[in-house]
PDB file of C-alpha atoms in Angstrom:
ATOM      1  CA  UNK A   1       1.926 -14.535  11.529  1.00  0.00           C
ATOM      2  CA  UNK A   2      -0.537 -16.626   9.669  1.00  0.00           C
ATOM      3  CA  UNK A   3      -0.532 -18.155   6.039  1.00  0.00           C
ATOM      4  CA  UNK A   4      -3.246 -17.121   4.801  1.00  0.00           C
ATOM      5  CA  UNK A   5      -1.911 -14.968   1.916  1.00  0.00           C
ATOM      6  CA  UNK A   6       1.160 -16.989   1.133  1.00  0.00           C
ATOM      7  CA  UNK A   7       1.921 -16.753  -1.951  1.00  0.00           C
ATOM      8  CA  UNK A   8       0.309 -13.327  -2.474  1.00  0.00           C
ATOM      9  CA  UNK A   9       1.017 -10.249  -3.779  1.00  0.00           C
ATOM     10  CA  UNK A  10      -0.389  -7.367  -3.027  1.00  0.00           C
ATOM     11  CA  UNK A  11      -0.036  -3.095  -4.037  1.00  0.00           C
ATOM     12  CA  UNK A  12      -0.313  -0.624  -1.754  1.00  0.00           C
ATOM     13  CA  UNK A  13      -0.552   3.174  -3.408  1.00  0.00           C
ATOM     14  CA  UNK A  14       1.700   5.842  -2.129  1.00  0.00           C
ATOM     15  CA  UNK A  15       0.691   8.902  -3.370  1.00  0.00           C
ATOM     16  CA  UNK A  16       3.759  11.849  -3.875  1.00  0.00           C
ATOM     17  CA  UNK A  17       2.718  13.157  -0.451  1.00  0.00           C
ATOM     18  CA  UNK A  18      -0.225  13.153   1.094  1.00  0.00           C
ATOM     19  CA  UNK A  19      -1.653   9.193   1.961  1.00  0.00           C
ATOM     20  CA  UNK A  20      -2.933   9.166   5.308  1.00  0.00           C
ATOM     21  CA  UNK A  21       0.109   7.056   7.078  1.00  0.00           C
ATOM     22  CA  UNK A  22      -2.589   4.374   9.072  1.00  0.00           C
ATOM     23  CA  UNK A  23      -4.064   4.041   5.859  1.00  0.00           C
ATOM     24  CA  UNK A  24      -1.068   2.413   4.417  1.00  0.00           C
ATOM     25  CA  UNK A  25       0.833   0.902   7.237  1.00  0.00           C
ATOM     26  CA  UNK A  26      -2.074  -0.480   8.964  1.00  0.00           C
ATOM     27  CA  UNK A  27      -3.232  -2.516   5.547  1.00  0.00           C
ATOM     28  CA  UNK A  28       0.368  -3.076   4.852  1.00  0.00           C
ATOM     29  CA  UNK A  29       1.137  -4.974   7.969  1.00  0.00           C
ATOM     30  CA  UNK A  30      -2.233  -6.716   8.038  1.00  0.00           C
ATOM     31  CA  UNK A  31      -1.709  -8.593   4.920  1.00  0.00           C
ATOM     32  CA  UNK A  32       1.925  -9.075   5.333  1.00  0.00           C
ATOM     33  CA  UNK A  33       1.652 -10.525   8.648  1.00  0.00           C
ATOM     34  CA  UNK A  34      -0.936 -12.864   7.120  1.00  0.00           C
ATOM     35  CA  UNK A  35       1.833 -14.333   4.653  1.00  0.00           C
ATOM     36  CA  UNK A  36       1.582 -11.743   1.458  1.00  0.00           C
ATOM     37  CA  UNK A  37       4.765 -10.164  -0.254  1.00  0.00           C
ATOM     38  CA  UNK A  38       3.733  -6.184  -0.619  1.00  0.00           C
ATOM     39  CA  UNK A  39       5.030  -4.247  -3.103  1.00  0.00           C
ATOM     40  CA  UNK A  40       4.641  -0.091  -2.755  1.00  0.00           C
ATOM     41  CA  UNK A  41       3.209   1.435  -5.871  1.00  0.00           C
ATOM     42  CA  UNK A  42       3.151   5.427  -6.816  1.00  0.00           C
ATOM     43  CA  UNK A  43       3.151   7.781  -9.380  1.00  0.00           C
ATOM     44  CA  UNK A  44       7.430   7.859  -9.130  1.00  0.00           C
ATOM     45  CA  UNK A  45       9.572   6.007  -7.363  1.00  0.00           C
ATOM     46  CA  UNK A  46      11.845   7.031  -4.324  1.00  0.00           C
ATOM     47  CA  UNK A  47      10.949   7.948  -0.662  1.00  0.00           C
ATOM     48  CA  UNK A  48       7.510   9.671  -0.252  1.00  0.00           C
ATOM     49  CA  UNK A  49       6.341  11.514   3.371  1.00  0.00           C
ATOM     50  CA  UNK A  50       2.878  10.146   4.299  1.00  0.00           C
ATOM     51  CA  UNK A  51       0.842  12.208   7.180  1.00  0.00           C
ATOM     52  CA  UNK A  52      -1.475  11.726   9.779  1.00  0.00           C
ATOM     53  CA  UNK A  53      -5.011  13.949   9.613  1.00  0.00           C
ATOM     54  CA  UNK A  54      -3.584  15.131   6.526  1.00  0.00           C
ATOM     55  CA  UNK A  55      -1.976  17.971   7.961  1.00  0.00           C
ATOM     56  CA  UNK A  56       0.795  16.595  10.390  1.00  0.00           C
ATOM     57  CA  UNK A  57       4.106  14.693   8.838  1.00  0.00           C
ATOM     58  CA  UNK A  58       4.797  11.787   9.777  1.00  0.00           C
ATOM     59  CA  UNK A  59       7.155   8.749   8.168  1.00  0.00           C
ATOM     60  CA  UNK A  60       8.820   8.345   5.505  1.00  0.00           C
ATOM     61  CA  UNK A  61       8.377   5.425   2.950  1.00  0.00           C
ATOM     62  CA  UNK A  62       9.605   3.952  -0.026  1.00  0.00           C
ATOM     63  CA  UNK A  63       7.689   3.455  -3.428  1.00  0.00           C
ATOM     64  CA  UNK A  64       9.357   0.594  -5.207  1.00  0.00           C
ATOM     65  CA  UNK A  65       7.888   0.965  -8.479  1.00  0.00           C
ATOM     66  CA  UNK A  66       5.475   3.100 -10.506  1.00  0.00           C
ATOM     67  CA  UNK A  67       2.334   2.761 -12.396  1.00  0.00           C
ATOM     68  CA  UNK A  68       3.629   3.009 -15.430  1.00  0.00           C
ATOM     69  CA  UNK A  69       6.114   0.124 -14.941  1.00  0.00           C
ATOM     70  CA  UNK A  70       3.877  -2.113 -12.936  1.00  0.00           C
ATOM     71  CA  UNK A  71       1.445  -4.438 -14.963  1.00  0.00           C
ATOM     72  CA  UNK A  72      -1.936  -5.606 -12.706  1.00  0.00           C
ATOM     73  CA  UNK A  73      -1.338  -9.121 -13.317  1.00  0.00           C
ATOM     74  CA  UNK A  74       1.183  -8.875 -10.515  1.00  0.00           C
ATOM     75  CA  UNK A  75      -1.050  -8.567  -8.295  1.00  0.00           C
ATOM     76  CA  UNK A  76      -3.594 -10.864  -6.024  1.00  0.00           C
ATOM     77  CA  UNK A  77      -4.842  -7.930  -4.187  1.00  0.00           C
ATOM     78  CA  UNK A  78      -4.343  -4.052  -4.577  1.00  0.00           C
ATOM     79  CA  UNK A  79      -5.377  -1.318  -1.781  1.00  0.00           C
ATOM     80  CA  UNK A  80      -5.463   2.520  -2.406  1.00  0.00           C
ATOM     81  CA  UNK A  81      -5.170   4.441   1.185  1.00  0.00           C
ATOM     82  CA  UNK A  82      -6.885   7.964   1.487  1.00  0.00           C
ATOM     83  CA  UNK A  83      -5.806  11.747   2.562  1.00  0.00           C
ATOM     84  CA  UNK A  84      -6.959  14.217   0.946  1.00  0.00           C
ATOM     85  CA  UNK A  85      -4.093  15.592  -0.589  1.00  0.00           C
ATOM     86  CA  UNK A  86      -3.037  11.861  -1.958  1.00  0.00           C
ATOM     87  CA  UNK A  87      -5.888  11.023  -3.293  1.00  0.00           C
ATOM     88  CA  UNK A  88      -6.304  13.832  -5.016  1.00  0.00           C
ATOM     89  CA  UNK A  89      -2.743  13.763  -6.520  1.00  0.00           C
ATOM     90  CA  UNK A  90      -3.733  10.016  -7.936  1.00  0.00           C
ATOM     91  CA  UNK A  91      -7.189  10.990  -9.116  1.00  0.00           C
ATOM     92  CA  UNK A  92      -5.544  13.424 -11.409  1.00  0.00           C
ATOM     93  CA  UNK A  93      -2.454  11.303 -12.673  1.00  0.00           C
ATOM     94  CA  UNK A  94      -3.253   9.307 -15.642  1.00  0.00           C
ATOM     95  CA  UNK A  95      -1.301   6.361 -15.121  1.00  0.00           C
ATOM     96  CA  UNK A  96      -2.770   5.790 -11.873  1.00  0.00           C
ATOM     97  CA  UNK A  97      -6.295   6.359 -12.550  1.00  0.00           C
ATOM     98  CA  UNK A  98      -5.412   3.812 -15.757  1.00  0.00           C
ATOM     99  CA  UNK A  99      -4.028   1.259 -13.198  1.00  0.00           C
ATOM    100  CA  UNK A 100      -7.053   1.404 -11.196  1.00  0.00           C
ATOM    101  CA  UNK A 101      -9.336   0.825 -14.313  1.00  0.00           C
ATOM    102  CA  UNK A 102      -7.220  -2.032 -15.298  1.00  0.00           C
ATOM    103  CA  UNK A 103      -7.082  -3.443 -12.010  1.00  0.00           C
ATOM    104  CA  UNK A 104     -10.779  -3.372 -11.163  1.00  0.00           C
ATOM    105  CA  UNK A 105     -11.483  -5.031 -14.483  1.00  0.00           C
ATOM    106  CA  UNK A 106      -9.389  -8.317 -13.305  1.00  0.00           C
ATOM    107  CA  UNK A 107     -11.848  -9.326 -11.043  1.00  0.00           C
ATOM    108  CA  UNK A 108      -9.588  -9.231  -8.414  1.00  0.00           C
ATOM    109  CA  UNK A 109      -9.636  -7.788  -4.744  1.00  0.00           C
ATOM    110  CA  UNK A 110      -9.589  -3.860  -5.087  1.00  0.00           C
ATOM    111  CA  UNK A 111      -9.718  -1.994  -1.463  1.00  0.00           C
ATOM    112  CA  UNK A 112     -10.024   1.567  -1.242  1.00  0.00           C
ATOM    113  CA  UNK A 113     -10.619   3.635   1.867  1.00  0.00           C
ATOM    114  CA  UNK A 114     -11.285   7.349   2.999  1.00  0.00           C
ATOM    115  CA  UNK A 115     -10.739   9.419   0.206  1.00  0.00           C
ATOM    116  CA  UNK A 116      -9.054   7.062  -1.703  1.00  0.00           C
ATOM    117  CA  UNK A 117     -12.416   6.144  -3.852  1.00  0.00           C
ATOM    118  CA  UNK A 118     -11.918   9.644  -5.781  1.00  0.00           C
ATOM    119  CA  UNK A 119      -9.584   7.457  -7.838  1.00  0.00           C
ATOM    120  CA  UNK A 120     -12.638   5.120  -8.312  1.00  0.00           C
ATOM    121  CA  UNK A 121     -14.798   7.620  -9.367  1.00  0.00           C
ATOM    122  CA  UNK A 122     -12.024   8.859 -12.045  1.00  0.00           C
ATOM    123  CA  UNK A 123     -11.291   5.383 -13.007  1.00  0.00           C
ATOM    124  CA  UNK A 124     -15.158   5.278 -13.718  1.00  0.00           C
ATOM    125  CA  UNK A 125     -15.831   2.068 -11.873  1.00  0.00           C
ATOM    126  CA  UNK A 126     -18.526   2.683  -9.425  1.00  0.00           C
ATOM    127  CA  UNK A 127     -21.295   2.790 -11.455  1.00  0.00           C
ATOM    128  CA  UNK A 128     -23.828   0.410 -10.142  1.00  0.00           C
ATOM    129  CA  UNK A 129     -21.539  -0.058  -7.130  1.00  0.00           C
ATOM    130  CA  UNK A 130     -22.539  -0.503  -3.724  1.00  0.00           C
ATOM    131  CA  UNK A 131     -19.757   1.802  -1.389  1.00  0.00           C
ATOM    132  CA  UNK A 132     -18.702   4.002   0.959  1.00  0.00           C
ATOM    133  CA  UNK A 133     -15.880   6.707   1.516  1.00  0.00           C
ATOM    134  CA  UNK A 134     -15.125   9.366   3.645  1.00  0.00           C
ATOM    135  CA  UNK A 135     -18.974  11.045   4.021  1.00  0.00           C
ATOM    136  CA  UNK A 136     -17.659  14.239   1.871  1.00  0.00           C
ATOM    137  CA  UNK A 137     -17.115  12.047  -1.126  1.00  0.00           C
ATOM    138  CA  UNK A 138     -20.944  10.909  -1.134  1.00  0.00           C
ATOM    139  CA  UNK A 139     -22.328  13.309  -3.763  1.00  0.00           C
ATOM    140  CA  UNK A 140     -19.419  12.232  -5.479  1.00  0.00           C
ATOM    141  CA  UNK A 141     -20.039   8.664  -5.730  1.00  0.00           C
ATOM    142  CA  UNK A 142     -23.458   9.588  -6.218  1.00  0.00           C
ATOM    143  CA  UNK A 143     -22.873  11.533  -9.728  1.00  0.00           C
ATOM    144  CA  UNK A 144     -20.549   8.368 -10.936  1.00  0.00           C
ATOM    145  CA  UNK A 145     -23.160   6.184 -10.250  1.00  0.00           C
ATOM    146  CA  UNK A 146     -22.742   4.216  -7.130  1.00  0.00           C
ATOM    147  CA  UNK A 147     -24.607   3.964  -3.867  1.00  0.00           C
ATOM    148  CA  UNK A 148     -22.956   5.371  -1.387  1.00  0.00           C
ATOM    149  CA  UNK A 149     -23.594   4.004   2.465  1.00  0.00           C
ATOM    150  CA  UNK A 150     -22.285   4.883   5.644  1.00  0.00           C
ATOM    151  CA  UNK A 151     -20.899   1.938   6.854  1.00  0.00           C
ATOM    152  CA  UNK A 152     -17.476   0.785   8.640  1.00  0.00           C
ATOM    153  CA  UNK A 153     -16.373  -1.103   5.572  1.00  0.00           C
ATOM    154  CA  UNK A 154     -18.571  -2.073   2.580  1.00  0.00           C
ATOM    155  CA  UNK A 155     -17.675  -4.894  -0.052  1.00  0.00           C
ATOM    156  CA  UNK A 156     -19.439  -5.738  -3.327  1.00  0.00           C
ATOM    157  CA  UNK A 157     -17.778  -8.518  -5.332  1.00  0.00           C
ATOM    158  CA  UNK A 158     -14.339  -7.670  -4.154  1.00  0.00           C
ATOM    159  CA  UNK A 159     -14.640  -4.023  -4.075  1.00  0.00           C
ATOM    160  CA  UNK A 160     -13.983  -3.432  -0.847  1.00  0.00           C
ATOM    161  CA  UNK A 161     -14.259   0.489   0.462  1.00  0.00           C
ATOM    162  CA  UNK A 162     -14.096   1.607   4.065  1.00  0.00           C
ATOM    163  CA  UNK A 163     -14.960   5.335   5.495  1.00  0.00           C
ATOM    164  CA  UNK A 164     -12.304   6.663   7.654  1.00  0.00           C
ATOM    165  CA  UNK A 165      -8.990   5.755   9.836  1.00  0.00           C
ATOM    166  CA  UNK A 166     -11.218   4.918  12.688  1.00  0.00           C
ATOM    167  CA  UNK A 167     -12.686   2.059  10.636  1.00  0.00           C
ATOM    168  CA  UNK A 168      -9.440   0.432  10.166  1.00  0.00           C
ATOM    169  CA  UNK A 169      -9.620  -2.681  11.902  1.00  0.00           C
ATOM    170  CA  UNK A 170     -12.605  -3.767  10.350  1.00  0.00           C
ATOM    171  CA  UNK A 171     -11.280  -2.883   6.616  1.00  0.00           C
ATOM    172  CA  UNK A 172      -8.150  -4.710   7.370  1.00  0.00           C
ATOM    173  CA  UNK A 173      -9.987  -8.074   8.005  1.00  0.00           C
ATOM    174  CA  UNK A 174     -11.913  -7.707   4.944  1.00  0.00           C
ATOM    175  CA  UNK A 175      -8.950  -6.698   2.732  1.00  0.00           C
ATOM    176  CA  UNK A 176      -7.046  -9.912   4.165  1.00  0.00           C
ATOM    177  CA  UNK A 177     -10.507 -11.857   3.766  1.00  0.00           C
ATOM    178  CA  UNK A 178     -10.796 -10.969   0.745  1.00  0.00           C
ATOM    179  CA  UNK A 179      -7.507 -11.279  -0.888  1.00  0.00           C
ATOM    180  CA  UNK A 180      -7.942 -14.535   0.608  1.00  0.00           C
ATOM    181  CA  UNK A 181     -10.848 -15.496  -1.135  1.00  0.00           C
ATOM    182  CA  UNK A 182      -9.345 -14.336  -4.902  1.00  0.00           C
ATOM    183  CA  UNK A 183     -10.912 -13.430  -7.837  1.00  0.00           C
ATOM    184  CA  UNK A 184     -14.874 -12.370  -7.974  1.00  0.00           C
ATOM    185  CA  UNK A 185     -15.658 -13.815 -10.965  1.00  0.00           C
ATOM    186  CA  UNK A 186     -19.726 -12.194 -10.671  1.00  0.00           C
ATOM    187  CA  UNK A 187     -17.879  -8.760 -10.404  1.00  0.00           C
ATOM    188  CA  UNK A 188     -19.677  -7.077 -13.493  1.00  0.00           C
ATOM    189  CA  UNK A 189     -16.601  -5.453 -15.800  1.00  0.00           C
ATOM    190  CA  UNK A 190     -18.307  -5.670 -19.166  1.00  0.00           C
ATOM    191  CA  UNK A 191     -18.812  -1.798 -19.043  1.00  0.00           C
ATOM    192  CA  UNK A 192     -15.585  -1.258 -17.877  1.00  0.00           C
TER     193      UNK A 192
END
């Protein structure tokens, strides 16, 4: 265990059902075992089953506190795992797609992988962005303005977006890296 993130606080998403479980437990224990608190975030609160290749169950986890109730200045870092069923549960709910919005806007570390970046897209923060997803989200991020790339993990002033489980490792570092490293205060939020 390091200290690099003491002090910290980061979100993790949990969608109703359907966040790919690496996707959360792999960020999760990467920032925790480099000194952050984490606090699990969702659209209601109470135990949630993630799933792995977003058709098999797999464990169960708690979501300590909703959008609604939590405020983004919490927060030193926030991270919003894919599936495809999750992320398309959070690009739809209101308060999450708010949160997101807010959040970005802080300046602070936002990291999104897979099919999480729907929820950027909704948010309407990749506009000018440099990122990359899960390659059937491309046209996506295309239409909303961003430039999507195929790359392991992508970050452009602390928007940090990753493609796929496989790519986990390297997102980790960069979410720890950058949560690390705090506020991007060149981060462009004046149209946001």
């Amino acid at each position: 265990m390091s200290d690099q993130l003491d002090g910290k606080t980061v979100g993790i998403v949990l969608a109703p059902r359907g966040s790919e479980e690496a996707e959360f437990t792999e960020p999760r224990d990467a920032v925790t075992e480099a000194g952050a608190s984490v606090e699990v975030i969702g659209v209601e609160t109470g135990e949630v089953e993630t799933v792995n290749n977003d058709l098999d169950s797999a464990g169960s986890y708690e979501v300590e506190k909703t959008f609604a109730d939590a405020s983004v200045e919490e927060y030193d870092g926030f991270v919003v795992p894919g599936g495809t069923v999750g992320a398309d549960i959070l690009r739809a709910d209101d308060d999450a797609v708010e949160f997101v919005h807010d959040f970005f806007a802080t300046e602070k570390p936002l990291c999104v992988i897979c099919h999480g970046p729907w929820t950027l897209v909704e948010a309407d923060v990749v506009d000018g962005r440099q990122l990359t997803s899960y390659h059937s989200l491309e046209t996506d991020i295309r239409n909303a303005g961003g430039d999507w790339v195929d790359e392991a993990v992508v970050v452009d002033e602390g928007l940090v977006t990753s493609r796929n489980p496989d790519d986990l490792d390297a997102f980790c570092d960069k979410v720890v890296e950058e949560i690390e490293e705090g506020e991007h205060e060149d981060r462009e939020t004046d149209d946001v």
